[in-house]
Amino acid sequence: MRILFKHLDVPDIDNIDVYIREGGYSALEKAIKQMKPEEVTDVVTKSGLRGRGGAGFPTGKKWEYIPKDPNLKKYLCCNADESEPGTFKDRELMLRNPHQLIEGMIICCYAISAERAFIYIRGEYVEPLRKMEQALSEARDRGYIGENILGSGFNVQIQMYRGAGAYIAGEESALLNSLEGQRGEPRLRPPFPAIKGLYAGPTVINNVETLANVPHIINNGAEWFTKIGTEKSPGTKIFSVSGHVNKPGNYELPMGVTARELIFEHAGGIPGGKRVKAFIPGGSSVPMLTEEHLDVQLAYETLQAAGSMLGSAGFMVLNEDTCIVRATWNMAKFYEHESCGKCTPCREGTLWMREMLESIEEGTGKIGYIDRLVDVAKNIDGRSFCGLGDASAQPVVSSIKYFRDEYEAHIKEGKCPFGGWEGHG
Amino acid sequence: MLSQESRAQIEENAKRFPSAKSAILNALYVVQNEEGFVAEDGMQEIAELLGMPYTDVEAVATFYTLFQKQPAGKYRLDVCTTLTCSLLGAEHLIDYLYKKLGIKVDETTPDGMFTLRAVQCLGDCGNAPVMMVGDAYYDNLTPEKLDGILDELRRKAGESG
Ligand SMILES: Cc1cc2nc3c(=O)[nH]c(=O)nc-3n(C[C@H](O)[C@H](O)[C@H](O)COP(=O)(O)O)c2cc1C
Ligand code: SF4
Ligand code: FES
């Protein structure tokens, strides 16, 4: 079942003529010519679409929060920062089918009466940036973007905004600061972006994949969408599968596919027929799971029930030879590096966790470190200013929960029982 | 002093936003493209062109990793060492580059050609291990592939003088 990737085999689908020939921009015509803005939002709400950027917030509800006051300047920001370790789907969505995203954005702008929209793209994505610029210019030439689009009296302007290397800028309020030319640090909430966001105007922030779903929902209707996936997680999801698998890549599948199916039927299984030691289903910010969880369905509610989260669906597979301490140390380094330093629990906690993990991996850790790690992690989780702090605790707590014996072995033997990273390639 | 073109580019871009300050990242890229890195004089010019205090420009420039604050090699080898790349051999690649070029992470070769950096996930984990050089991604890296890439970059540098 492919929706977002259904055009992947159509040559030149990134070209506007081909996109239109394949039915592209028909959802926009339908929305603008046959529907009122509230009706568009209503369809999105009824579809049950939830945000694909990590938090899974209902998209239609987010749009409904935008005040109707015509005197307020409203904004849409598409979050194309994609910096969650293990996630590489938005890159492919933009490179392969840029008009699908643009169409979804224009429809959202129409629904919330925003005349200006930005695509905040991570600074490293120069190739997708150029692709999007090209597509935006085609859409302007055809009159899908600009003044009085399709004779509706509605105006819309969409602009790229290139970030410059900072994971935290993907957090929605930090993204707004970054776009306004400030340090990309998170903002205090309330006020929420829907009330006071970009340039103090009501603002919707949605992920690339979320917005790319919108044209299909408008074309096919809310009911069609609810029939795909699970009851609480309708639709498909693009899983970015990487690590120890034979065929890494992006797989678009209905929500509710099991981890086993994803790894073994789609991603080609594990090289050398090895076993799965652990998998991380939603980018490094969600708790890892183990071989015992392979039959868990990948959807918001089922992963939560299993003690993890769907997150960004950056799905990383670690085979039986992987040193869990080293993998956790690697993730801790990421969060220490990316912590913006604004609040103490996260700034200090990410440093302590990295230091303890490093000593354990290098054979100088003490047995008390294991409980200390859990303590520090629990003190960050829920006590930090933004989601990055909470995220940094997840790899630590989950790895100790499932693999405490590996931690103990490092400490008892005074070295990494796996011989460091060597031989695990 | 920045070239006339660069100054014009910064000013033009500032007009595209509701607030000129939004143009700062673009302006920092313009400076970095022209001068190879972002230093005090470049930031002074940005402050003046965008009408903001110097300290604000500096605070922003130091926040983001893609701005090079000191002179660096002609090519920056940004090797991803985050989880997937690491599982698939990123550290071996860093070792290999050390043996081949004699530089550790954050060092530059004596001929000023290459600076080695370890960076965080580049969003291309399906093709790990990955490295970014300038605007280009190089993926599914192996030592042999690295040899070819370094040769190609040296050749390019030779052509551009
Ligand atoms: C530290 C941090 C980094 C984030 N990075 C991203 C990102 O790169 N892309 C993204 O879409 N959402 C990211 N998010 C989630 C956003 O804050 C926000 O929830 C999302 O963009 C909303 O869009 P959605 O409702 O369509 O998912 C991040 C959140 C946190 C806490
Ligand atoms: S939790 Fe971390 S990233 Fe978030 S504001 Fe605090 S220091 Fe910054
Ligand atoms: S981990 Fe290296 S590109 Fe994602």
XYZ file of C-alpha atoms and ligand atoms in Angstrom:
629
model
C 0.000 0.000 0.000
C 1.716 3.132 -1.182
C 0.269 6.603 -0.977
C 3.154 9.014 -0.601
C 5.467 6.825 -2.639
C 2.906 5.727 -5.228
C 4.623 7.833 -7.867
C 8.119 6.582 -7.141
C 8.323 4.636 -10.394
C 6.907 7.449 -12.528
C 9.891 8.991 -14.313
C 10.272 12.762 -13.833
C 7.461 13.036 -11.280
C 9.439 15.958 -9.862
C 8.506 17.884 -13.006
C 5.251 19.797 -12.695
C 3.840 18.651 -16.064
C 4.321 15.019 -15.160
C 2.918 15.609 -11.683
C -0.197 17.243 -13.151
C -0.584 14.478 -15.742
C -0.594 11.976 -12.869
C -3.423 13.851 -11.182
C -1.305 16.295 -9.222
C -2.771 19.621 -8.041
C -6.286 18.201 -8.451
C -6.697 18.113 -4.659
C -5.803 21.784 -4.525
C -8.386 22.574 -7.210
C -10.981 20.568 -5.353
C -10.214 22.271 -2.033
C -10.210 25.770 -3.419
C -13.103 25.461 -5.853
C -15.477 23.191 -3.984
C -14.696 23.516 -0.299
C -14.657 26.188 2.361
C -11.477 26.438 4.479
C -13.289 24.948 7.518
C -14.447 22.024 5.402
C -10.867 21.257 4.440
C -9.796 21.248 8.081
C -12.794 19.122 8.939
C -11.814 16.422 6.443
C -8.279 16.369 7.832
C -9.620 16.094 11.381
C -11.989 13.275 10.439
C -9.225 11.402 8.627
C -7.447 10.983 11.955
C -4.101 12.035 10.423
C -1.486 12.474 13.152
C 1.775 14.384 12.946
C 4.626 12.406 11.436
C 7.401 14.555 12.937
C 7.577 12.642 16.192
C 4.872 13.676 18.617
C 1.836 12.299 16.743
C -0.442 15.228 17.484
C -3.756 15.175 15.511
C -3.166 17.405 12.491
C -6.723 18.649 11.987
C -6.925 19.681 15.633
C -3.721 21.682 15.271
C -5.239 23.555 12.329
C -8.480 24.167 14.262
C -6.566 26.010 16.998
C -5.627 28.781 14.570
C -7.794 31.843 15.342
C -10.156 32.924 12.593
C -9.572 36.673 13.113
C -8.866 38.022 9.590
C -6.679 40.804 10.984
C -4.058 38.368 12.223
C -1.245 37.353 9.877
C -1.005 33.597 9.973
C 1.875 31.355 8.978
C 2.615 27.789 8.036
C 6.077 26.357 8.715
C 6.935 23.036 7.193
C 9.456 21.247 9.389
C 12.086 19.769 7.071
C 14.868 19.852 9.638
C 15.020 16.031 9.762
C 17.909 15.553 12.168
C 16.630 12.731 14.349
C 19.259 9.970 14.166
C 18.046 7.168 11.926
C 15.507 9.265 10.005
C 15.828 9.963 6.274
C 12.307 9.944 4.847
C 11.678 13.671 4.385
C 14.825 13.849 2.305
C 13.411 11.264 -0.102
C 9.944 12.844 -0.095
C 11.427 16.182 -1.151
C 13.919 14.800 -3.649
C 11.488 12.469 -5.369
C 8.170 14.266 -5.289
C 8.515 17.927 -4.319
C 5.127 18.977 -5.723
C 3.251 16.588 -3.456
C 4.602 18.522 -0.463
C 3.947 21.899 -2.073
C 0.370 20.932 -2.890
C -0.199 19.798 0.691
C 1.215 23.072 1.971
C -0.977 25.252 -0.226
C -4.050 23.311 0.907
C -3.046 23.805 4.546
C -2.506 27.540 3.946
C -5.969 27.748 2.425
C -7.499 25.903 5.381
C -5.902 28.145 8.013
C -5.916 31.338 5.877
C -2.153 31.731 5.935
C -0.720 33.781 3.104
C 2.874 32.981 3.880
C 4.607 29.688 4.398
C 8.185 28.600 4.931
C 9.970 25.305 4.520
C 12.660 25.128 7.184
C 15.184 22.669 5.791
C 18.327 21.458 7.536
C 21.474 23.153 6.251
C 23.043 19.910 5.022
C 20.164 19.145 2.644
C 21.463 21.241 -0.248
C 20.274 18.825 -2.925
C 16.681 18.648 -1.594
C 16.791 22.437 -1.127
C 17.607 22.961 -4.802
C 14.948 20.477 -5.836
C 12.341 22.303 -3.761
C 13.409 25.720 -5.123
C 13.006 24.427 -8.655
C 9.560 22.980 -7.917
C 8.411 26.152 -6.153
C 9.396 28.179 -9.162
C 7.430 25.852 -11.469
C 4.394 26.130 -9.196
C 4.681 29.935 -9.251
C 4.860 29.966 -13.036
C 1.659 27.891 -13.202
C -0.189 30.151 -10.799
C -0.542 27.611 -7.983
C 1.504 29.926 -5.801
C 1.175 33.702 -5.882
C -1.725 36.113 -6.035
C -5.318 35.066 -6.543
C -4.542 31.402 -7.076
C -6.977 29.533 -9.340
C -9.120 32.653 -9.410
C -10.038 32.211 -5.753
C -8.880 35.554 -4.438
C -6.559 33.613 -2.135
C -2.852 34.550 -2.139
C -0.007 32.403 -0.976
C 3.741 32.701 -0.902
C 6.089 29.801 -0.063
C 9.766 30.265 0.656
C 12.665 27.977 1.556
C 14.642 28.648 4.710
C 17.994 26.951 5.102
C 19.102 26.029 8.635
C 22.743 25.674 9.559
C 23.346 22.552 11.607
C 21.534 22.244 14.943
C 19.308 19.298 15.862
C 17.433 21.426 18.371
C 16.214 23.746 15.595
C 13.808 20.941 14.622
C 11.940 21.422 17.899
C 9.031 23.566 16.771
C 9.508 26.612 18.984
C 13.286 26.592 18.420
C 12.547 26.425 14.699
C 10.545 29.640 14.985
C 13.405 31.385 16.796
C 15.869 30.162 14.221
C 13.696 31.402 11.362
C 13.393 34.786 13.027
C 17.173 35.108 13.068
C 17.814 34.244 16.679
C 19.693 31.390 18.327
C 17.677 28.237 17.764
C 16.661 27.765 21.389
C 13.188 26.603 22.436
C 10.576 29.062 23.667
C 8.562 28.954 26.835
C 4.978 27.754 26.275
C 2.275 28.992 26.564
C 1.761 30.898 24.383
C 1.592 28.051 21.907
C 2.586 28.667 18.284
C -1.072 28.401 17.201
C -1.706 31.624 19.140
C 1.647 33.355 18.985
C 4.173 31.750 16.682
C 6.292 33.061 13.845
C 6.617 36.882 13.963
C 4.058 36.646 16.784
C 1.356 35.453 14.356
C -0.724 32.272 14.704
C 1.405 29.491 13.232
C 1.003 25.867 12.233
C 4.161 23.754 12.230
C 3.886 20.440 10.441
C 6.341 17.820 9.323
C 7.032 17.157 5.611
C 5.392 13.714 5.663
C 2.312 15.048 7.472
C 1.736 17.708 4.812
C 2.472 15.299 1.966
C -0.500 13.198 3.119
C -2.936 16.084 2.775
C -3.588 16.065 -1.014
C -4.414 12.359 -0.876
C -6.850 12.833 1.992
C -8.608 15.683 0.170
C -8.813 13.661 -3.049
C -9.977 10.382 -1.529
C -11.838 11.518 1.550
C -11.460 11.019 5.281
C -13.155 7.642 5.316
C -10.760 6.171 2.779
C -7.858 7.207 4.990
C -9.320 5.757 8.178
C -9.531 2.349 6.519
C -5.766 2.197 6.115
C -3.577 1.267 9.075
C -4.961 0.761 12.562
C -7.955 2.390 14.188
C -5.914 4.826 16.271
C -3.130 5.262 13.726
C -4.746 5.640 10.330
C -2.774 5.814 7.125
C 0.622 4.615 6.085
C 3.992 5.430 7.575
C 7.353 5.717 5.959
C 9.809 3.672 7.993
C 13.449 4.621 7.503
C 15.190 1.309 8.123
C 18.928 1.292 8.773
C 21.669 -0.558 10.621
C 22.141 -4.303 10.474
C 19.737 -5.179 7.674
C 20.347 -6.444 4.166
C 18.222 -3.830 2.422
C 18.189 -0.556 4.313
C 15.935 2.164 2.936
C 12.566 3.883 3.223
C 9.532 1.585 3.283
C 6.032 2.995 3.137
C 3.665 0.526 4.805
C 0.302 0.651 6.519
C 0.538 1.542 10.192
C 0.417 -1.616 12.278
C 2.937 -3.649 10.317
C 5.035 -5.664 12.779
C 8.712 -5.099 13.429
C 9.335 -8.644 12.240
C 7.617 -8.041 8.906
C 9.477 -4.786 8.423
C 12.883 -6.319 9.106
C 12.482 -9.710 7.479
C 9.930 -9.268 4.677
C 10.808 -5.767 3.578
C 14.330 -4.928 4.671
C 15.730 -8.316 3.685
C 16.613 -9.675 7.133
C 19.920 -9.452 8.961
C 23.260 -9.959 7.175
C 24.794 -13.348 7.884
C 21.488 -14.634 9.237
C 22.306 -13.104 12.635
C 19.743 -12.458 15.315
C 18.279 -9.153 16.344
C 19.562 -7.979 19.694
C 17.685 -4.703 19.801
C 15.805 -2.333 17.574
C 14.979 1.331 17.995
C 11.641 1.968 16.294
C 11.351 5.753 16.210
C 14.699 7.485 15.979
C 17.228 7.576 18.811
C 14.825 9.550 21.031
C 12.583 6.575 21.788
C 13.242 3.578 24.055
C 14.864 0.599 22.386
C 13.093 -2.760 22.238
C 14.447 -6.289 21.937
C 14.079 -9.529 19.991
C 11.112 -10.351 22.222
C 9.234 -7.398 20.827
C 9.520 -8.338 17.166
C 5.804 -9.026 16.892
C 4.794 -5.643 18.228
C 2.790 -3.680 15.686
C 4.368 -0.434 14.607
C 1.748 2.227 15.361
C 1.389 4.982 17.958
C -0.733 3.073 20.473
C 0.846 -0.353 20.130
C 4.415 0.897 20.507
C 3.403 2.933 23.490
C 1.836 -0.131 25.084
C 5.123 -1.955 24.497
C 7.042 0.777 26.304
C 8.390 2.683 23.328
C 7.124 5.197 20.761
C 6.634 5.531 17.019
C 8.554 8.840 17.019
C 9.866 9.668 13.556
C 9.872 5.974 12.542
C 13.625 6.022 12.091
C 13.975 2.278 12.597
C 17.467 1.117 13.567
C 18.419 -2.535 13.857
C 21.247 -3.786 16.077
C 22.373 -7.385 15.573
C 23.404 -9.882 18.255
C 27.093 -8.861 18.102
C 26.425 -5.223 18.927
C 27.712 -3.822 22.194
C 24.697 -2.114 23.756
C 26.838 0.032 26.042
C 28.746 1.385 23.106
C 25.554 2.043 21.130
C 24.081 3.892 24.114
C 27.294 5.871 24.584
C 27.084 6.859 20.918
C 23.551 8.197 21.385
C 24.543 9.967 24.616
C 27.297 11.780 22.719
C 24.699 12.967 20.248
C 22.466 14.491 22.941
C 25.369 16.063 24.803
C 26.546 17.663 21.575
C 23.074 18.856 20.578
C 21.863 20.116 23.971
C 21.420 23.863 23.586
C 22.496 24.466 27.176
C 19.505 26.588 28.125
C 18.409 24.479 31.088
C 20.505 22.740 33.742
C 19.027 19.199 33.898
C 19.706 18.650 30.205
C 22.993 20.549 29.919
C 24.587 18.825 32.924
C 22.716 15.538 32.717
C 23.668 14.781 29.121
C 27.305 15.407 30.037
C 27.227 13.121 33.097
C 25.497 10.339 31.202
C 28.034 10.501 28.397
C 30.938 10.486 30.866
C 29.661 7.478 32.793
C 28.858 5.525 29.635
C 32.289 6.299 28.255
C 34.030 5.024 31.395
C 31.958 1.862 31.449
C 32.699 1.153 27.791
C 36.387 1.860 28.319
C 36.587 -0.436 31.319
C 36.968 2.090 34.119
C 33.337 2.214 35.192
C 32.197 1.378 38.720
C 29.219 -0.793 39.581
C 27.384 2.169 41.130
C 27.364 3.920 37.755
C 24.499 1.820 36.490
C 22.011 3.052 39.060
C 23.478 6.548 38.874
C 22.848 6.575 35.136
C 19.207 5.668 35.708
C 18.941 8.364 38.384
C 20.403 11.068 36.205
C 18.219 10.032 33.262
C 15.068 10.100 35.374
C 15.997 13.529 36.649
C 16.234 14.899 33.137
C 13.093 13.206 31.828
C 10.141 15.482 32.544
C 12.292 18.158 34.215
C 13.895 19.714 31.186
C 12.733 22.727 29.238
C 12.070 20.880 25.976
C 11.776 17.428 24.462
C 15.481 17.036 23.795
C 16.207 16.452 27.463
C 13.438 13.859 27.750
C 14.721 12.183 24.607
C 18.267 11.905 25.937
C 17.034 9.772 28.835
C 15.316 7.127 26.684
C 18.312 5.195 25.290
C 19.927 5.091 28.730
C 16.907 3.911 30.713
C 15.764 1.362 28.129
C 19.210 -0.136 27.530
C 19.741 -0.652 31.264
C 16.272 -2.116 31.602
C 16.914 -4.793 28.990
C 20.689 -5.219 29.038
C 21.836 -4.590 32.595
C 23.919 -7.770 32.388
C 25.984 -6.253 29.576
C 26.677 -3.180 31.675
C 27.725 -5.373 34.594
C 29.964 -7.485 32.384
C 31.839 -4.366 31.215
C 32.423 -3.297 34.780
C 33.381 -6.727 36.111
C 35.752 -7.541 33.260
C 37.174 -4.034 33.225
C 36.788 -3.931 29.456
C 34.258 -4.183 26.667
C 33.393 -7.888 26.274
C 32.719 -7.209 22.604
C 36.190 -5.803 22.025
C 34.915 -2.310 21.332
C 33.376 -1.700 17.960
C 35.844 -3.786 15.981
C 34.402 -6.736 14.173
C 30.862 -5.507 14.365
C 30.696 -3.965 10.898
C 35.440 43.903 3.067
C 32.890 41.805 1.238
C 32.484 42.091 -2.513
C 29.755 44.315 -3.922
C 27.885 41.226 -5.135
C 27.876 39.618 -1.732
C 26.652 42.778 -0.044
C 23.893 43.146 -2.626
C 22.936 39.497 -2.171
C 22.590 39.954 1.584
C 20.494 43.090 1.191
C 18.278 41.557 -1.487
C 17.590 38.500 0.613
C 16.745 40.615 3.665
C 13.846 42.115 1.712
C 12.265 38.691 1.259
C 11.326 38.390 4.930
C 8.895 40.216 7.190
C 11.942 40.981 9.345
C 15.475 41.577 8.018
C 16.937 39.581 10.907
C 15.551 36.415 9.342
C 18.158 36.823 6.615
C 21.057 36.248 8.991
C 21.724 32.573 8.254
C 21.730 33.303 4.561
C 24.104 36.221 5.160
C 26.467 34.009 7.149
C 26.497 31.519 4.261
C 27.293 34.344 1.843
C 30.243 35.437 3.989
C 31.478 31.880 4.395
C 31.277 31.262 0.653
C 33.334 34.321 -0.098
C 35.900 34.143 2.684
C 36.024 30.445 3.481
C 35.001 31.024 7.083
C 33.080 33.428 9.280
C 35.219 35.894 11.239
C 34.752 39.163 13.068
C 34.946 41.515 10.085
C 32.392 39.461 8.155
C 30.016 39.486 11.118
C 30.517 43.254 11.515
C 29.399 43.752 7.938
C 26.356 41.554 8.446
C 25.438 43.513 11.570
C 25.611 46.741 9.629
C 23.733 45.421 6.561
C 20.908 43.847 8.564
C 20.784 46.595 11.165
C 21.382 44.412 14.194
C 23.912 44.489 17.048
C 27.201 42.689 16.446
C 26.740 40.565 19.566
C 23.486 39.183 18.150
C 25.193 38.184 14.921
C 27.963 36.494 16.850
C 25.505 34.711 19.150
C 23.742 33.248 16.107
C 26.909 32.374 14.172
C 28.345 30.401 17.088
C 25.113 28.480 17.636
C 25.204 26.529 14.366
C 27.773 23.893 13.416
C 27.835 24.587 9.682
C 29.593 27.912 10.135
C 33.331 27.565 10.169
C 34.765 29.984 12.698
C 38.459 29.465 11.917
C 40.243 29.061 8.631
C 39.989 25.435 7.563
C 41.204 23.226 4.764
C 39.919 23.723 1.248
C 37.716 20.673 1.716
C 36.063 19.794 4.986
C 35.522 16.041 5.318
C 32.453 15.805 7.561
C 32.214 12.126 8.475
C 29.008 11.069 10.208
C 29.693 9.112 13.398
C 26.138 8.796 14.724
C 24.672 5.382 15.504
C 23.928 3.801 12.123
C 27.114 5.052 10.501
C 29.051 3.979 13.559
C 27.510 0.476 13.481
C 28.566 0.219 9.859
C 32.152 1.321 10.260
C 32.405 5.127 10.575
C 35.179 4.864 13.186
C 37.179 2.663 10.849
C 36.895 5.330 8.192
C 38.144 7.985 10.604
C 41.094 5.695 11.440
C 41.744 5.124 7.785
C 41.780 8.855 7.068
C 44.170 9.347 9.982
C 46.546 6.805 8.523
C 46.231 8.184 5.046
C 46.270 11.917 5.731
C 47.960 12.053 9.123
C 45.201 14.155 10.648
C 42.888 13.519 13.549
C 39.381 14.891 13.948
C 39.391 18.709 13.850
C 42.850 18.877 12.285
C 43.901 20.144 8.859
C 46.508 18.660 6.519
C 49.729 20.728 6.281
C 49.012 21.507 2.603
C 45.698 23.094 3.675
C 43.712 20.688 1.527
C 41.591 18.718 4.027
C 40.039 19.269 7.447
C 38.590 16.181 9.133
C 35.475 16.469 11.241
C 33.193 13.989 13.007
C 29.595 15.147 12.579
C 26.152 14.024 13.707
C 23.561 12.124 11.652
C 23.350 13.520 8.123
C 19.910 12.080 7.430
C 21.123 9.490 4.939
C 21.468 6.487 7.255
C 20.021 4.119 4.631
C 23.292 4.560 2.748
C 25.604 4.485 5.769
C 28.412 5.191 6.302
C 28.083 8.725 4.966
C 30.283 11.786 4.635
C 29.553 15.322 3.483
C 32.093 17.470 1.638
C 30.896 20.955 0.782
C 27.411 20.521 -0.629
C 27.871 16.904 -1.674
C 27.054 13.657 0.110
C 29.219 10.582 -0.386
C 27.645 7.389 0.882
C 28.110 3.636 1.272
C 31.700 4.556 2.012
C 34.603 2.111 2.082
C 38.335 2.836 2.325
C 38.663 2.197 -1.424
C 35.859 4.621 -2.152
C 37.507 7.220 0.081
C 40.733 6.880 -1.932
C 38.851 7.712 -5.110
C 37.035 10.659 -3.547
C 40.229 12.201 -2.150
C 41.946 11.845 -5.518
C 39.017 13.458 -7.260
C 38.964 16.369 -4.794
C 42.716 16.898 -5.226
C 42.280 16.924 -8.974
C 39.495 19.469 -8.702
C 41.611 21.662 -6.425
C 44.439 21.481 -8.971
C 42.148 22.652 -11.752
C 40.748 25.588 -9.801
C 44.285 26.576 -8.756
C 14.647 18.021 19.988
C 13.546 17.895 18.991
C 13.841 17.808 17.646
C 12.814 17.711 16.700
N 13.156 17.608 15.375
C 12.163 17.514 14.458
C 12.479 17.428 13.070
O 13.649 17.436 12.666
N 11.445 17.353 12.180
C 10.138 17.359 12.601
O 9.244 17.301 11.765
N 9.821 17.428 13.898
C 10.797 17.516 14.833
N 10.448 17.625 16.155
C 9.018 17.683 16.507
C 8.501 19.112 16.385
O 8.715 19.781 17.619
C 7.006 19.167 16.073
O 6.334 18.365 16.986
C 6.633 18.709 14.682
O 7.395 19.357 13.711
C 5.182 18.969 14.444
O 4.786 18.481 13.185
P 3.769 17.281 13.036
O 2.622 17.529 13.962
O 3.370 17.301 11.613
O 4.519 16.058 13.407
C 11.476 17.699 17.118
C 11.173 17.782 18.485
C 12.184 17.857 19.407
C 11.828 17.949 20.859
S 16.115 20.403 27.374
Fe 18.196 20.624 26.507
S 17.849 21.288 24.416
Fe 15.919 21.645 25.538
S 16.075 23.732 26.281
Fe 16.935 22.460 27.900
S 19.152 22.448 27.432
Fe 18.119 23.161 25.596
S 23.688 7.957 11.268
Fe 24.997 8.663 9.712
S 23.629 9.528 8.255
Fe 22.327 8.986 9.928
